[in-house]
Every structure is written in C-alpha cells, then in structure tokens.
mmCIF file of C-alpha atoms in Angstrom:
data_model
loop_
_atom_site.group_PDB
_atom_site.id
_atom_site.type_symbol
_atom_site.label_atom_id
_atom_site.label_comp_id
_atom_site.label_asym_id
_atom_site.label_seq_id
_atom_site.Cartn_x
_atom_site.Cartn_y
_atom_site.Cartn_z
ATOM 1 C CA MET A 26 -0.111 -0.187 0.219
ATOM 2 C CA SER A 27 0.685 3.517 -0.850
ATOM 3 C CA ASN A 28 2.095 6.042 2.665
ATOM 4 C CA PRO A 29 -1.374 6.042 4.629
ATOM 5 C CA LYS A 30 -1.753 9.306 5.901
ATOM 6 C CA ILE A 31 -2.164 7.718 10.156
ATOM 7 C CA SER A 32 0.076 5.318 11.784
ATOM 8 C CA VAL A 33 -1.114 3.396 14.689
ATOM 9 C CA ILE A 34 1.173 1.801 16.316
ATOM 10 C CA ILE A 35 -0.111 -0.688 19.282
ATOM 11 C CA PRO A 36 2.304 -2.627 21.363
ATOM 12 C CA VAL A 37 1.064 -6.371 21.970
ATOM 13 C CA TYR A 38 2.342 -8.343 25.002
ATOM 14 C CA ASN A 39 0.139 -11.657 26.855
ATOM 15 C CA ALA A 40 -3.037 -9.126 25.400
ATOM 16 C CA GLU A 41 -5.385 -12.104 23.763
ATOM 17 C CA SER A 42 -8.126 -11.992 26.500
ATOM 18 C CA THR A 43 -8.420 -8.169 24.941
ATOM 19 C CA LEU A 44 -6.339 -8.069 21.653
ATOM 20 C CA ARG A 45 -9.321 -8.694 19.326
ATOM 21 C CA ARG A 46 -11.327 -5.804 20.694
ATOM 22 C CA CYS A 47 -8.527 -3.253 20.137
ATOM 23 C CA VAL A 48 -7.728 -4.205 16.989
ATOM 24 C CA ASP A 49 -11.785 -4.434 15.733
ATOM 25 C CA SER A 50 -12.335 -0.893 17.164
ATOM 26 C CA LEU A 51 -9.254 0.399 14.930
ATOM 27 C CA LEU A 52 -10.977 -1.845 12.090
ATOM 28 C CA ALA A 53 -14.463 0.295 12.488
ATOM 29 C CA GLN A 54 -13.056 3.480 11.902
ATOM 30 C CA THR A 55 -15.137 6.162 9.876
ATOM 31 C CA PHE A 56 -11.252 6.754 8.314
ATOM 32 C CA THR A 57 -9.546 3.847 6.424
ATOM 33 C CA ASP A 58 -6.375 5.474 5.625
ATOM 34 C CA PHE A 59 -4.458 4.233 7.557
ATOM 35 C CA GLU A 60 -1.687 1.664 8.940
ATOM 36 C CA CYS A 61 -1.562 -0.631 12.095
ATOM 37 C CA ILE A 62 1.683 -1.174 13.105
ATOM 38 C CA LEU A 63 0.743 -4.610 15.580
ATOM 39 C CA ILE A 64 5.161 -5.229 17.574
ATOM 40 C CA ASN A 65 3.794 -8.807 19.850
ATOM 41 C CA ASP A 66 7.114 -7.427 22.479
ATOM 42 C CA GLY A 67 7.645 -11.719 22.954
ATOM 43 C CA SER A 68 3.748 -12.414 24.014
ATOM 44 C CA LYS A 69 3.332 -15.851 26.218
ATOM 45 C CA ASP A 70 -0.389 -16.503 25.023
ATOM 46 C CA LYS A 71 -1.421 -16.692 21.686
ATOM 47 C CA SER A 72 -1.288 -12.626 20.838
ATOM 48 C CA GLY A 73 1.958 -12.710 18.536
ATOM 49 C CA GLU A 74 -1.140 -15.860 16.368
ATOM 50 C CA ILE A 75 -3.878 -13.615 16.857
ATOM 51 C CA CYS A 76 -1.333 -10.469 15.428
ATOM 52 C CA ASP A 77 -0.581 -12.479 12.369
ATOM 53 C CA GLU A 78 -4.620 -13.491 12.002
ATOM 54 C CA TYR A 79 -5.238 -9.820 11.695
ATOM 55 C CA ALA A 80 -2.276 -10.058 9.239
ATOM 56 C CA ALA A 81 -3.424 -12.221 6.999
ATOM 57 C CA ARG A 82 -6.587 -10.234 6.489
ATOM 58 C CA ASP A 83 -6.198 -6.792 6.328
ATOM 59 C CA SER A 84 -3.387 -5.367 3.936
ATOM 60 C CA ARG A 85 -3.324 -2.360 6.057
ATOM 61 C CA ILE A 86 -2.002 -4.346 9.254
ATOM 62 C CA ARG A 87 2.072 -5.269 10.028
ATOM 63 C CA VAL A 88 3.154 -7.171 12.924
ATOM 64 C CA PHE A 89 6.593 -7.526 13.754
ATOM 65 C CA HIS A 90 7.427 -9.991 16.719
ATOM 66 C CA LYS A 91 10.302 -9.460 18.794
ATOM 67 C CA GLU A 92 11.606 -10.703 21.864
ATOM 68 C CA ASN A 93 10.350 -9.642 25.147
ATOM 69 C CA GLY A 94 11.877 -6.261 26.067
ATOM 70 C CA GLY A 95 8.716 -4.080 27.543
ATOM 71 C CA VAL A 96 6.402 -1.669 26.535
ATOM 72 C CA SER A 97 8.953 1.186 24.949
ATOM 73 C CA SER A 98 10.719 -1.099 23.110
ATOM 74 C CA ALA A 99 7.719 -2.108 21.239
ATOM 75 C CA ARG A 100 6.630 1.148 20.781
ATOM 76 C CA ASN A 101 10.437 2.672 19.670
ATOM 77 C CA ILE A 102 10.034 -0.580 16.702
ATOM 78 C CA GLY A 103 6.922 0.812 15.200
ATOM 79 C CA LEU A 104 8.736 4.490 15.592
ATOM 80 C CA ASP A 105 11.190 2.700 13.336
ATOM 81 C CA ASN A 106 8.890 1.178 10.980
ATOM 82 C CA MET A 107 5.919 3.901 10.758
ATOM 83 C CA ARG A 108 5.392 5.304 6.920
ATOM 84 C CA GLY A 109 2.408 7.661 7.711
ATOM 85 C CA GLU A 110 2.597 11.922 8.214
ATOM 86 C CA TRP A 111 0.625 11.500 11.658
ATOM 87 C CA VAL A 112 1.205 8.392 14.106
ATOM 88 C CA SER A 113 -0.784 7.554 17.322
ATOM 89 C CA PHE A 114 -0.765 4.977 20.083
ATOM 90 C CA VAL A 115 -3.508 2.893 21.117
ATOM 91 C CA ASP A 116 -2.675 0.229 24.202
ATOM 92 C CA SER A 117 -3.985 -3.370 23.561
ATOM 93 C CA ASP A 118 -6.319 -3.651 26.308
ATOM 94 C CA ASP A 119 -7.880 -0.387 25.540
ATOM 95 C CA TYR A 120 -10.606 0.825 21.905
ATOM 96 C CA ILE A 121 -11.179 3.908 20.692
ATOM 97 C CA ASP A 122 -14.798 5.042 19.792
ATOM 98 C CA SER A 123 -15.244 4.628 15.318
ATOM 99 C CA ASN A 124 -14.696 8.285 14.680
ATOM 100 C CA TYR A 125 -11.028 8.801 16.994
ATOM 101 C CA LEU A 126 -8.837 9.098 13.560
ATOM 102 C CA LYS A 127 -11.854 11.014 11.981
ATOM 103 C CA PHE A 128 -12.018 13.593 14.508
ATOM 104 C CA MET A 129 -8.799 13.829 15.047
ATOM 105 C CA HIS A 130 -7.072 14.335 12.143
ATOM 106 C CA ASP A 131 -9.479 16.739 10.732
ATOM 107 C CA GLU A 132 -8.658 18.687 13.876
ATOM 108 C CA ALA A 133 -5.348 18.167 13.158
ATOM 109 C CA VAL A 134 -5.743 20.105 9.635
ATOM 110 C CA ARG A 135 -8.393 22.423 10.206
ATOM 111 C CA SER A 136 -6.620 24.153 13.963
ATOM 112 C CA ASP A 137 -2.822 23.526 11.552
ATOM 113 C CA CYS A 138 -1.677 21.920 15.256
ATOM 114 C CA SER A 139 0.740 19.709 15.082
ATOM 115 C CA VAL A 140 -0.393 17.555 18.598
ATOM 116 C CA VAL A 141 -3.869 16.617 19.083
ATOM 117 C CA VAL A 142 -5.057 15.366 22.267
ATOM 118 C CA CYS A 143 -8.282 14.423 22.986
ATOM 119 C CA ASP A 144 -10.895 13.008 27.113
ATOM 120 C CA PHE A 145 -10.915 9.374 27.500
ATOM 121 C CA ILE A 146 -13.359 7.528 29.630
ATOM 122 C CA GLU A 147 -11.537 5.866 32.366
ATOM 123 C CA VAL A 148 -13.217 2.263 33.341
ATOM 124 C CA LYS A 149 -12.596 0.932 36.137
ATOM 125 C CA LYS A 150 -14.221 -2.006 37.766
ATOM 126 C CA ALA A 151 -16.603 0.395 40.037
ATOM 127 C CA SER A 152 -16.859 3.190 37.960
ATOM 128 C CA VAL A 153 -17.018 4.773 34.676
ATOM 129 C CA ARG A 154 -16.151 8.848 34.251
ATOM 130 C CA TYR A 155 -15.057 10.716 32.167
ATOM 131 C CA CYS A 156 -11.361 12.777 32.302
ATOM 132 C CA ASP A 157 -9.474 15.846 30.627
ATOM 133 C CA ALA A 158 -7.344 14.842 29.106
ATOM 134 C CA PHE A 159 -5.019 17.819 30.933
ATOM 135 C CA ASP A 160 -6.425 17.424 34.549
ATOM 136 C CA TRP A 161 -7.330 13.942 35.348
ATOM 137 C CA SER A 162 -9.049 15.038 38.227
ATOM 138 C CA GLY A 163 -11.497 17.219 37.294
ATOM 139 C CA ASN A 164 -10.277 20.653 39.451
ATOM 140 C CA HIS A 165 -8.494 22.222 37.237
ATOM 141 C CA PRO A 166 -9.806 23.373 34.005
ATOM 142 C CA ILE A 167 -8.432 25.388 31.826
ATOM 143 C CA ASP A 168 -8.565 26.518 28.346
ATOM 144 C CA ILE A 169 -5.458 24.930 26.492
ATOM 145 C CA ASN A 170 -6.129 25.507 22.928
ATOM 146 C CA THR A 171 -5.475 29.538 23.743
ATOM 147 C CA SER A 172 -2.265 28.782 25.891
ATOM 148 C CA SER A 173 1.022 29.114 25.541
ATOM 149 C CA ASN A 174 3.619 26.698 24.647
ATOM 150 C CA SER A 175 4.620 26.903 28.428
ATOM 151 C CA THR A 176 1.395 26.912 30.235
ATOM 152 C CA LEU A 177 0.648 24.233 28.510
ATOM 153 C CA LEU A 178 3.597 22.484 29.850
ATOM 154 C CA ASN A 179 3.148 23.714 32.954
ATOM 155 C CA GLN A 180 0.084 22.200 33.232
ATOM 156 C CA ALA A 181 0.956 18.842 32.304
ATOM 157 C CA ILE A 182 3.553 18.638 34.587
ATOM 158 C CA ARG A 183 2.359 19.565 37.331
ATOM 159 C CA TYR A 184 -1.071 17.857 36.631
ATOM 160 C CA SER A 185 1.171 14.549 36.022
ATOM 161 C CA THR A 186 -1.398 14.473 32.267
ATOM 162 C CA GLY A 187 1.459 12.442 30.390
ATOM 163 C CA VAL A 188 0.085 9.909 28.404
ATOM 164 C CA VAL A 189 0.162 9.298 25.050
ATOM 165 C CA TRP A 190 -2.343 7.094 24.054
ATOM 166 C CA ASN A 191 -5.505 9.639 23.646
ATOM 167 C CA THR A 192 -2.323 11.391 21.027
ATOM 168 C CA LEU A 193 -2.382 12.513 17.629
ATOM 169 C CA ILE A 194 1.117 13.749 16.677
ATOM 170 C CA LEU A 195 2.981 14.427 13.462
ATOM 171 C CA CYS A 196 5.460 11.733 12.894
ATOM 172 C CA ALA A 197 7.693 14.541 10.916
ATOM 173 C CA LEU A 198 8.426 16.668 14.383
ATOM 174 C CA ILE A 199 9.185 13.382 15.875
ATOM 175 C CA LYS A 200 11.677 12.699 13.429
ATOM 176 C CA LYS A 201 12.889 16.127 13.431
ATOM 177 C CA HIS A 202 13.973 15.958 17.521
ATOM 178 C CA ASN A 203 14.934 12.438 17.942
ATOM 179 C CA LEU A 204 12.356 11.478 20.158
ATOM 180 C CA ARG A 205 12.325 8.223 21.268
ATOM 181 C CA PHE A 206 11.204 6.036 24.578
ATOM 182 C CA ASP A 207 13.729 4.971 27.129
ATOM 183 C CA ILE A 208 13.508 1.405 27.524
ATOM 184 C CA THR A 209 15.426 2.274 30.705
ATOM 185 C CA LEU A 210 12.028 2.897 32.884
ATOM 186 C CA LYS A 211 9.719 0.515 33.031
ATOM 187 C CA TYR A 212 7.198 3.105 34.370
ATOM 188 C CA GLY A 213 6.796 6.829 33.006
ATOM 189 C CA GLU A 214 8.395 6.877 29.977
ATOM 190 C CA ASP A 215 5.483 7.744 27.462
ATOM 191 C CA THR A 216 5.129 10.702 29.952
ATOM 192 C CA LEU A 217 8.347 11.459 29.210
ATOM 193 C CA PHE A 218 8.206 11.207 26.093
ATOM 194 C CA ILE A 219 4.549 13.466 25.231
ATOM 195 C CA LEU A 220 6.422 15.699 27.301
ATOM 196 C CA GLU A 221 8.754 16.079 25.436
ATOM 197 C CA VAL A 222 6.695 16.193 22.378
ATOM 198 C CA PHE A 223 4.627 19.272 23.890
ATOM 199 C CA ALA A 224 8.029 20.604 24.739
ATOM 200 C CA ASN A 225 8.476 20.525 21.098
ATOM 201 C CA SER A 226 5.347 21.254 19.842
ATOM 202 C CA PRO A 227 4.849 24.820 18.691
ATOM 203 C CA LYS A 228 0.671 24.363 18.869
ATOM 204 C CA LEU A 229 -1.190 21.703 20.020
ATOM 205 C CA PHE A 230 -4.926 21.492 20.209
ATOM 206 C CA HIS A 231 -7.115 19.923 23.105
ATOM 207 C CA LEU A 232 -10.079 17.950 21.136
ATOM 208 C CA GLU A 233 -12.717 18.125 24.370
ATOM 209 C CA ASN A 234 -14.431 14.496 23.223
ATOM 210 C CA ALA A 235 -13.811 11.085 24.828
ATOM 211 C CA LEU A 236 -13.112 9.311 21.830
ATOM 212 C CA TYR A 237 -10.390 6.863 23.589
ATOM 213 C CA THR A 238 -11.307 4.472 26.692
ATOM 214 C CA TYR A 239 -8.390 3.377 29.038
ATOM 215 C CA ASP A 240 -9.898 0.216 30.505
ATOM 216 C CA ARG A 241 -8.386 -0.443 34.184
ATOM 217 C CA ARG A 242 -10.009 -3.411 34.903
ATOM 218 C CA ASN A 243 -6.632 -5.628 33.861
ATOM 219 C CA GLU A 244 -5.659 -5.658 37.786
ATOM 220 C CA THR A 245 -2.011 -6.405 36.634
ATOM 221 C CA SER A 246 -1.875 -2.761 35.579
ATOM 222 C CA ALA A 247 0.681 -1.106 36.906
ATOM 223 C CA MET A 248 -1.566 1.780 37.496
ATOM 224 C CA ASN A 249 -3.532 -0.040 39.308
ATOM 225 C CA ASN A 250 -0.373 -1.287 41.212
ATOM 226 C CA ILE A 251 1.010 1.815 42.393
ATOM 227 C CA THR A 252 4.504 0.746 44.081
ATOM 228 C CA ILE A 253 7.841 2.144 45.024
ATOM 229 C CA GLU A 254 9.713 0.887 41.788
ATOM 230 C CA TYR A 255 6.602 3.040 39.851
ATOM 231 C CA SER A 256 7.591 6.273 42.344
ATOM 232 C CA ILE A 257 11.070 6.072 41.302
ATOM 233 C CA ASN A 258 10.854 5.346 37.894
ATOM 234 C CA GLN A 259 8.119 8.654 37.574
ATOM 235 C CA LEU A 260 11.042 10.348 39.795
ATOM 236 C CA TYR A 261 13.338 9.148 36.965
ATOM 237 C CA ALA A 262 11.870 10.565 34.126
ATOM 238 C CA LEU A 263 10.574 14.116 35.939
ATOM 239 C CA LEU A 264 14.821 14.199 36.225
ATOM 240 C CA GLN A 265 15.799 12.982 33.021
ATOM 241 C CA LEU A 266 12.810 15.747 31.897
ATOM 242 C CA ARG A 267 14.321 18.548 33.780
ATOM 243 C CA ASP A 268 17.327 17.502 31.872
ATOM 244 C CA TYR A 269 16.181 17.778 28.939
ATOM 245 C CA LEU A 270 14.250 21.222 28.662
ATOM 246 C CA VAL A 271 18.036 22.424 30.615
ATOM 247 C CA LYS A 272 19.668 21.277 27.332
ATOM 248 C CA ASN A 273 17.607 23.236 25.527
ATOM 249 C CA ASP A 274 16.714 25.953 26.694
ATOM 250 C CA LEU A 275 13.018 25.281 28.264
ATOM 251 C CA LEU A 276 13.754 24.758 31.902
ATOM 252 C CA ILE A 277 13.044 28.729 32.838
ATOM 253 C CA LEU A 278 9.925 28.661 31.330
ATOM 254 C CA THR A 279 8.781 25.168 33.790
ATOM 255 C CA ARG A 280 10.890 25.034 36.823
ATOM 256 C CA ASP A 281 8.305 25.796 39.221
ATOM 257 C CA SER A 282 6.644 22.836 37.830
ATOM 258 C CA ILE A 283 9.441 20.457 37.281
ATOM 259 C CA MET A 284 10.256 21.077 41.000
ATOM 260 C CA CYS A 285 7.466 20.356 42.619
ATOM 261 C CA ALA A 286 5.988 17.407 40.755
ATOM 262 C CA VAL A 287 9.869 15.810 41.898
ATOM 263 C CA THR A 288 8.856 16.817 45.860
ATOM 264 C CA ASN A 289 5.755 15.152 45.516
ATOM 265 C CA ARG A 290 7.036 11.863 43.903
ATOM 266 C CA CYS A 291 9.823 11.736 46.634
ATOM 267 C CA CYS A 292 6.809 12.270 49.093
ATOM 268 C CA ASP A 293 6.103 9.129 48.159
ATOM 269 C CA PHE A 294 9.331 7.715 49.973
ATOM 270 C CA ILE A 295 8.788 9.019 53.574
ATOM 271 C CA TYR A 296 7.718 6.377 54.953
ATOM 272 C CA HIS A 297 10.733 4.255 53.249
ATOM 273 C CA PRO A 298 13.508 5.508 55.371
ATOM 274 C CA GLU A 299 15.262 2.890 53.146
ATOM 275 C CA TYR A 300 15.346 4.969 50.013
ATOM 276 C CA TYR A 301 16.755 8.509 51.246
ATOM 277 C CA CYS A 302 19.990 7.401 50.530
ATOM 278 C CA LEU A 303 18.787 6.716 46.519
ATOM 279 C CA ILE A 304 16.812 10.003 46.990
ATOM 280 C CA ARG A 305 19.528 11.660 47.973
ATOM 281 C CA LYS A 306 21.191 10.178 45.447
ATOM 282 C CA SER A 307 19.606 11.133 42.830
ATOM 283 C CA LEU A 308 18.745 14.896 43.705
ATOM 284 C CA GLY A 309 21.958 15.516 44.605
ATOM 285 C CA MET A 310 23.185 17.580 41.368
ATOM 286 C CA TYR A 311 20.355 19.960 41.978
ATOM 287 C CA PRO A 312 20.554 23.237 44.389
ATOM 288 C CA LYS A 313 18.340 22.298 47.197
ATOM 289 C CA ARG A 314 17.146 25.620 47.576
ATOM 290 C CA GLU A 315 15.622 25.123 44.329
ATOM 291 C CA ILE A 316 13.543 21.552 45.588
ATOM 292 C CA LEU A 317 12.796 22.672 49.012
ATOM 293 C CA PHE A 318 11.562 26.714 48.194
ATOM 294 C CA CYS A 319 9.862 26.468 44.294
ATOM 295 C CA HIS A 320 6.425 28.036 44.446
ATOM 296 C CA PHE A 321 3.603 25.469 44.290
ATOM 297 C CA VAL A 322 5.429 23.330 47.317
ATOM 298 C CA THR A 323 3.386 23.081 50.720
ATOM 299 C CA TRP A 324 5.571 23.876 54.198
ATOM 300 C CA LYS A 325 4.768 20.010 54.815
ATOM 301 C CA GLN A 326 6.213 18.960 51.373
ATOM 302 C CA SER A 327 9.364 20.942 51.676
ATOM 303 C CA MET A 328 9.579 19.243 55.309
ATOM 304 C CA ALA A 329 8.969 15.798 54.020
ATOM 305 C CA LEU A 330 11.551 16.306 51.601
ATOM 306 C CA TYR A 331 14.474 18.485 53.942
ATOM 307 C CA LEU A 332 14.002 15.271 56.331
ATOM 308 C CA ILE A 333 14.867 12.851 53.074
ATOM 309 C CA LEU A 334 17.590 14.478 51.839
ATOM 310 C CA THR A 335 19.130 15.456 55.471
ATOM 311 C CA PRO A 336 22.364 13.025 55.129
ATOM 312 C CA PHE A 337 22.063 12.163 58.899
ATOM 313 C CA ALA A 338 21.261 8.893 61.200
ATOM 314 C CA PHE A 339 18.195 11.187 62.998
ATOM 315 C CA SER A 340 15.894 11.740 60.294
ATOM 316 C CA VAL A 341 16.304 7.421 59.389
ATOM 317 C CA ALA A 342 15.263 7.729 62.922
ATOM 318 C CA ILE A 343 12.635 9.897 62.674
ATOM 319 C CA ALA A 344 10.829 8.598 59.661
ATOM 320 C CA THR A 345 10.638 5.508 60.651
ATOM 321 C CA CYS A 346 9.243 6.678 64.044
ATOM 322 C CA ILE A 347 6.244 8.609 61.671
ATOM 323 C CA SER A 348 6.140 5.237 59.500
ATOM 324 C CA LYS A 349 5.699 3.714 62.834
ATOM 325 C CA PHE A 350 3.080 5.833 63.815
ATOM 326 C CA ALA A 351 1.129 5.943 60.763
ATOM 327 C CA SER A 352 0.505 2.502 60.368
ATOM 328 C CA ASN A 353 -0.309 2.350 64.378
ATOM 329 C CA ALA A 354 -3.283 4.909 63.655
ATOM 330 C CA HIS A 355 -3.940 3.302 60.837
ATOM 331 C CA LEU A 356 -4.487 0.328 62.751
ATOM 332 C CA LYS A 357 -6.127 1.715 64.592
ATOM 333 C CA ARG A 358 -8.783 3.296 62.773
ATOM 334 C CA ASN A 359 -9.057 -0.242 61.119
#
C-alpha cells in the first residue's frame, strides 16, 4: 500500500483477552487511510497468533515479532517503521471510538497543529468516568487551545497528565527532534516522551471529546498497583525531563512545575527511609533551595523532602518513628 495518512502503533504483550476488541475498534474507523503496526513483545499467550491472523485479513496491518523488552522498546520499533504523516498510539487492552482517527485528523488539519489530544473514558471495575486529558481530577480546568507553550507544559507537568495513547502527533516533529521512548524506564516512559513532544510542539489542540476508552479493569496493570518501583521510575522520568529542558533552554519556563512534581514524587518515600540514600543521590546535582522553596510546594512537603535530603542518621530514625506512628494509627482506625 502507498504511505498512509496515519500510523497507529499498538504494543502487544499477553493481551489475547483484549487484543481483538482493540484491533476491531481500529478496523471499524470511519477514517480508513491508516496503517496498524502491531508489535508482539514476546507474548507467551496467543497474542502473536492473533496479530498474524489480523495481518492476513487486512493489508493495512503489519506485524513485528520481538523478544520481550518492554513497552518502550516495542513502541520504538513502531516509530522506526511508521510510514504515515501522523502517528497515534493505542494500548492493546484499550479501544477507540469509531470516529477517533477522523475527528483527530480533521482537527489537526483545521487547526494547523502538530499535536492533537482528546479526552477519554476511564473504566474501572467499580466505576466509569469522563476524564479531561489535561486534568484527570477535573479540579483544574484550563483552556489549552489558547495557552502558550509554557502554560501547556506547566499544566501537563503539574497535574501529571502525560500519556501517549490519546494523542495524534505529526511524525515530522518526532523525527526532527529524534524523540524516543526511554527503554530504561519501566514506568513513566510515556510521560517523558509526551512532555518532550509538548516541549517541541509550536501548537497543540485539545479536542474535548472522549474518543478513547482507558480500561483499568486488568488488576495486573501498573496503574492499579502503584509501588515504590513505580514512584522511582516516575521520579527518574521527571529528572530526565528537567535535563532535557535544560539542554533545550526551556527550564526557565517550567522550573517551578518540574520541582513541584519532583517534590510530590519524593514525598512518596517519606515512610520508606531505606530509599533516602537513593533519592539523595538522584537529586544530588540539583540546588537544594530550588527543590525546597519552589512555588506550589506546601510547607509539609518541604519538611518531608528536607527530612529525606538530610544525610544524617537521625532523619532515618525520625522517619521510622513516623512510619510506625502512621501504621499504628491506621490499625486503630480499622
């Protein structure tokens, strides 16, 4: 087939229970000028066979089989092989509205933007809700379409709204800036990637339609089992983003938001003194005043982070006492 307008990249790992639903939602699109790139990331179930089955049925579907290396390595293979003018990402346990590609592409052309982001539906075992792409909590609405690049970045960083699966991105932007997913990060790799996209995008359109369904009913999902490892990876992603912004002379626009996000993530470790040394090592190159006294950080957060950053044994002892007190209080409540 000739080069399509849109490449849709779908990383696949042990997704036999949801993969057909995902791909079927793509094949049902009212916009038909696309290719689907399925990357089977060493699945141990029948996912690879399902991928091949779909490729045999529809010439728009291309399949790549690889050894398991994680979602970032799978998406990078998709980036290396995409032939479209635009690229979109879909996760194999999610699905999209039949007008997803049409509405996203139409808006990109109409508004002359290099990135379009849509709202989504979050499905959990006990609830279904509409989510704003730039504020999942719904408490901080902002008109992204009239915002400057710096306002967009600050909003996305401050409220941790960085995902790739509800976006349409101009491929030329990705290639120009050689943007890739960081394979060293198990979590937070999509946050780092999409914020780098935002940093380099001169214009973005926020499509306020829920065209993507984010299915969180899979209890093995990383987002349903947030761990210390998850927090560490998110922290590393934020620090790498800061380095990227410094390198590209963009930090002055986002310094407070970056450090606010770093502080919030570091506070996840307050009850885990065994990680204090690791956090101090990670933040060692950054000025302590920049971390502790940036805007948007509460005095409680500053105190917690000061405790973590203080390289003395008593900080560990205090944190241990706090942890035991919190644990005892929790037991009494229950």
